[in-house]
């Protein structure tokens, strides 16, 4: 009898990778993040980027980081790179991440953090002056269907006049590498850059989740239907990245 | 409509990884080899190990390398690490690899190589004094069912008195990480350490293939039924590796 392939065990694969990197003093390539897209694409990245310092960030992420004020909610805090840098500047920061290990590490590094994800944020977070989706975490808006719920959930913890800041990536036309995937997404009624991903590590994988590379026009359309107002959208002149600054 | 996950495209994923590493002057972590096991386990390795020099090899692989004599068939030559080192010593070497890119790189490095795999070796290779399955390539014996065919195919290109040398890994009891996989294999009528693997890179994957971590007792049983005679089996005192030296 020839066995059929099995699926990996659902577990905190992302957190396991972060924990291995953290235990190795965040040395380059001490842990590899393997990301699988549901069309079979697989990529492997150096996980130490989740512990990078501000001088190693993109200029857009540094700009976003400078825009924070008051009490900050760091959505998708990962290993705490942004939260720790804000704490060092004297900010009150709460990180939120779906990964229990990410939360443990962020706390160990001196920033408050709780397990949770958007749009169903955990109760009791309190209210914030800044909601941050740094490090390309505008992707956590998930897609055109989920984004309004995420923006509403973030508005519900925003103090009057609060800002929502973050960075994202324009999927463009996909080039030769991604055009087929974009077309497949569109044929399924999904957004062009609505990536369905999971992180894999050893025998473990995260559940599949949607991560949205929204074109600026797609993003502004979603924001227009929300409680938020777009104040600025900055493009990376050299690449496909952008940063946004919204107000409530 | 929600799309179901797709399978990656079957292509020379292993060769693509080698080519990226080779194009980057074999710098550490310039390319990552992602290997998937069919129970969902996934591992990511630095592909530069496929270009390592003799002083970086295991003591068993160095020992095997010293045992070569005359004209050598390097089975599963990869990026040519063993073949190139033998050529530098004045040996006549032919590498065989299922990956066209691996063959291209091995040739570019100055060793002869052809696309092919065991047990169906390409025609016209000629006869050899040494058959080498270095770098853990005893795994290419594939499993208890395939191994006799592989050993017969290698015997068919062996000159009288030729040697078959190589290194392998004892799967042991699998420890906590692999015991479940071993049990699954056994329940399917496969050998305990008969790994079913594929290499993944970007949108590409190799076909699934069997790679056999044979216990020394399993290996000697298979050899006993072949044209080959076991002259020695050397254990790594510090690990689970072993080296074999067979004669025809």
PDB file of N, CA, C and O in Angstrom, chain A residues 25-53:
ATOM      1  N   UNK A  25      20.009  34.418  19.353  1.00  0.00           N
ATOM      2  CA  UNK A  25      20.403  35.834  19.375  1.00  0.00           C
ATOM      3  C   UNK A  25      20.147  36.516  18.038  1.00  0.00           C
ATOM      4  O   UNK A  25      20.917  37.394  17.634  1.00  0.00           O
ATOM      5  N   UNK A  26      19.111  36.074  17.347  1.00  0.00           N
ATOM      6  CA  UNK A  26      18.652  36.653  16.073  1.00  0.00           C
ATOM      7  C   UNK A  26      19.753  36.669  15.012  1.00  0.00           C
ATOM      8  O   UNK A  26      19.775  37.556  14.153  1.00  0.00           O
ATOM      9  N   UNK A  27      20.657  35.711  15.082  1.00  0.00           N
ATOM     10  CA  UNK A  27      21.734  35.631  14.076  1.00  0.00           C
ATOM     11  C   UNK A  27      21.124  35.397  12.692  1.00  0.00           C
ATOM     12  O   UNK A  27      20.142  34.657  12.555  1.00  0.00           O
ATOM     13  N   UNK A  28      21.694  36.024  11.643  1.00  0.00           N
ATOM     14  CA  UNK A  28      21.183  35.809  10.285  1.00  0.00           C
ATOM     15  C   UNK A  28      21.112  34.328   9.943  1.00  0.00           C
ATOM     16  O   UNK A  28      22.041  33.567  10.223  1.00  0.00           O
ATOM     17  N   UNK A  29      19.988  33.921   9.396  1.00  0.00           N
ATOM     18  CA  UNK A  29      19.742  32.554   8.934  1.00  0.00           C
ATOM     19  C   UNK A  29      19.788  31.518  10.057  1.00  0.00           C
ATOM     20  O   UNK A  29      19.910  30.326   9.795  1.00  0.00           O
ATOM     21  N   UNK A  30      19.699  31.972  11.306  1.00  0.00           N
ATOM     22  CA  UNK A  30      19.594  30.998  12.394  1.00  0.00           C
ATOM     23  C   UNK A  30      18.247  30.286  12.336  1.00  0.00           C
ATOM     24  O   UNK A  30      18.093  29.197  12.882  1.00  0.00           O
ATOM     25  N   UNK A  31      17.270  30.883  11.686  1.00  0.00           N
ATOM     26  CA  UNK A  31      15.973  30.230  11.463  1.00  0.00           C
ATOM     27  C   UNK A  31      15.456  30.691  10.104  1.00  0.00           C
ATOM     28  O   UNK A  31      15.654  31.843   9.711  1.00  0.00           O
ATOM     29  N   UNK A  32      14.822  29.767   9.413  1.00  0.00           N
ATOM     30  CA  UNK A  32      14.305  30.045   8.068  1.00  0.00           C
ATOM     31  C   UNK A  32      12.784  30.027   8.114  1.00  0.00           C
ATOM     32  O   UNK A  32      12.190  29.086   8.643  1.00  0.00           O
ATOM     33  N   UNK A  33      12.183  31.092   7.597  1.00  0.00           N
ATOM     34  CA  UNK A  33      10.728  31.153   7.494  1.00  0.00           C
ATOM     35  C   UNK A  33      10.308  30.633   6.123  1.00  0.00           C
ATOM     36  O   UNK A  33      10.658  31.232   5.108  1.00  0.00           O
ATOM     37  N   UNK A  34       9.602  29.517   6.095  1.00  0.00           N
ATOM     38  CA  UNK A  34       9.096  28.948   4.850  1.00  0.00           C
ATOM     39  C   UNK A  34       7.627  29.345   4.718  1.00  0.00           C
ATOM     40  O   UNK A  34       6.813  29.036   5.599  1.00  0.00           O
ATOM     41  N   UNK A  35       7.311  30.054   3.628  1.00  0.00           N
ATOM     42  CA  UNK A  35       5.934  30.486   3.367  1.00  0.00           C
ATOM     43  C   UNK A  35       5.436  29.784   2.119  1.00  0.00           C
ATOM     44  O   UNK A  35       6.115  29.777   1.089  1.00  0.00           O
ATOM     45  N   UNK A  36       4.271  29.179   2.225  1.00  0.00           N
ATOM     46  CA  UNK A  36       3.658  28.478   1.093  1.00  0.00           C
ATOM     47  C   UNK A  36       2.416  29.248   0.659  1.00  0.00           C
ATOM     48  O   UNK A  36       1.610  29.656   1.489  1.00  0.00           O
ATOM     49  N   UNK A  37       2.277  29.446  -0.644  1.00  0.00           N
ATOM     50  CA  UNK A  37       1.076  30.072  -1.198  1.00  0.00           C
ATOM     51  C   UNK A  37       0.214  28.946  -1.741  1.00  0.00           C
ATOM     52  O   UNK A  37       0.746  27.913  -2.161  1.00  0.00           O
ATOM     53  N   UNK A  38      -1.099  29.134  -1.769  1.00  0.00           N
ATOM     54  CA  UNK A  38      -1.952  27.962  -2.033  1.00  0.00           C
ATOM     55  C   UNK A  38      -2.016  27.552  -3.491  1.00  0.00           C
ATOM     56  O   UNK A  38      -2.725  26.604  -3.830  1.00  0.00           O
ATOM     57  N   UNK A  39      -1.215  28.217  -4.335  1.00  0.00           N
ATOM     58  CA  UNK A  39      -1.019  27.688  -5.694  1.00  0.00           C
ATOM     59  C   UNK A  39       0.234  26.825  -5.775  1.00  0.00           C
ATOM     60  O   UNK A  39       0.623  26.415  -6.860  1.00  0.00           O
ATOM     61  N   UNK A  40       0.896  26.573  -4.625  1.00  0.00           N
ATOM     62  CA  UNK A  40       2.061  25.704  -4.610  1.00  0.00           C
ATOM     63  C   UNK A  40       3.382  26.449  -4.579  1.00  0.00           C
ATOM     64  O   UNK A  40       4.431  25.834  -4.425  1.00  0.00           O
ATOM     65  N   UNK A  41       3.344  27.780  -4.691  1.00  0.00           N
ATOM     66  CA  UNK A  41       4.592  28.559  -4.590  1.00  0.00           C
ATOM     67  C   UNK A  41       5.150  28.447  -3.176  1.00  0.00           C
ATOM     68  O   UNK A  41       4.395  28.488  -2.197  1.00  0.00           O
ATOM     69  N   UNK A  42       6.458  28.329  -3.087  1.00  0.00           N
ATOM     70  CA  UNK A  42       7.075  28.276  -1.765  1.00  0.00           C
ATOM     71  C   UNK A  42       8.297  29.190  -1.750  1.00  0.00           C
ATOM     72  O   UNK A  42       9.042  29.256  -2.724  1.00  0.00           O
ATOM     73  N   UNK A  43       8.448  29.945  -0.664  1.00  0.00           N
ATOM     74  CA  UNK A  43       9.618  30.810  -0.527  1.00  0.00           C
ATOM     75  C   UNK A  43      10.211  30.628   0.860  1.00  0.00           C
ATOM     76  O   UNK A  43       9.509  30.260   1.804  1.00  0.00           O
ATOM     77  N   UNK A  44      11.509  30.868   0.952  1.00  0.00           N
ATOM     78  CA  UNK A  44      12.230  30.697   2.216  1.00  0.00           C
ATOM     79  C   UNK A  44      12.980  31.974   2.520  1.00  0.00           C
ATOM     80  O   UNK A  44      13.771  32.438   1.697  1.00  0.00           O
ATOM     81  N   UNK A  45      12.733  32.565   3.687  1.00  0.00           N
ATOM     82  CA  UNK A  45      13.349  33.830   4.066  1.00  0.00           C
ATOM     83  C   UNK A  45      14.124  33.701   5.374  1.00  0.00           C
ATOM     84  O   UNK A  45      13.800  32.863   6.214  1.00  0.00           O
ATOM     85  N   UNK A  46      15.091  34.585   5.527  1.00  0.00           N
ATOM     86  CA  UNK A  46      15.831  34.696   6.780  1.00  0.00           C
ATOM     87  C   UNK A  46      14.902  35.305   7.839  1.00  0.00           C
ATOM     88  O   UNK A  46      14.485  36.453   7.712  1.00  0.00           O
ATOM     89  N   UNK A  47      14.606  34.550   8.894  1.00  0.00           N
ATOM     90  CA  UNK A  47      13.656  35.025   9.906  1.00  0.00           C
ATOM     91  C   UNK A  47      14.229  36.144  10.767  1.00  0.00           C
ATOM     92  O   UNK A  47      13.480  36.794  11.500  1.00  0.00           O
ATOM     93  N   UNK A  48      15.520  36.400  10.673  1.00  0.00           N
ATOM     94  CA  UNK A  48      16.090  37.450  11.528  1.00  0.00           C
ATOM     95  C   UNK A  48      15.558  38.832  11.141  1.00  0.00           C
ATOM     96  O   UNK A  48      15.676  39.775  11.919  1.00  0.00           O
ATOM     97  N   UNK A  49      14.940  38.936   9.946  1.00  0.00           N
ATOM     98  CA  UNK A  49      14.349  40.230   9.581  1.00  0.00           C
ATOM     99  C   UNK A  49      13.233  40.627  10.553  1.00  0.00           C
ATOM    100  O   UNK A  49      12.907  41.800  10.671  1.00  0.00           O
ATOM    101  N   UNK A  50      12.653  39.650  11.249  1.00  0.00           N
ATOM    102  CA  UNK A  50      11.613  39.976  12.233  1.00  0.00           C
ATOM    103  C   UNK A  50      12.182  40.590  13.503  1.00  0.00           C
ATOM    104  O   UNK A  50      11.435  40.957  14.405  1.00  0.00           O
ATOM    105  N   UNK A  51      13.500  40.657  13.575  1.00  0.00           N
ATOM    106  CA  UNK A  51      14.155  41.274  14.728  1.00  0.00           C
ATOM    107  C   UNK A  51      15.048  42.431  14.301  1.00  0.00           C
ATOM    108  O   UNK A  51      15.931  42.842  15.042  1.00  0.00           O
ATOM    109  N   UNK A  52      14.811  42.944  13.116  1.00  0.00           N
ATOM    110  CA  UNK A  52      15.685  44.001  12.595  1.00  0.00           C
ATOM    111  C   UNK A  52      15.495  45.300  13.378  1.00  0.00           C
ATOM    112  O   UNK A  52      14.461  45.550  13.991  1.00  0.00           O
ATOM    113  N   UNK A  53      16.521  46.130  13.315  1.00  0.00           N
ATOM    114  CA  UNK A  53      16.522  47.423  13.993  1.00  0.00           C
ATOM    115  C   UNK A  53      16.040  48.499  13.016  1.00  0.00           C
ATOM    116  O   UNK A  53      16.127  48.319  11.805  1.00  0.00           O
TER     117      UNK A  53
END
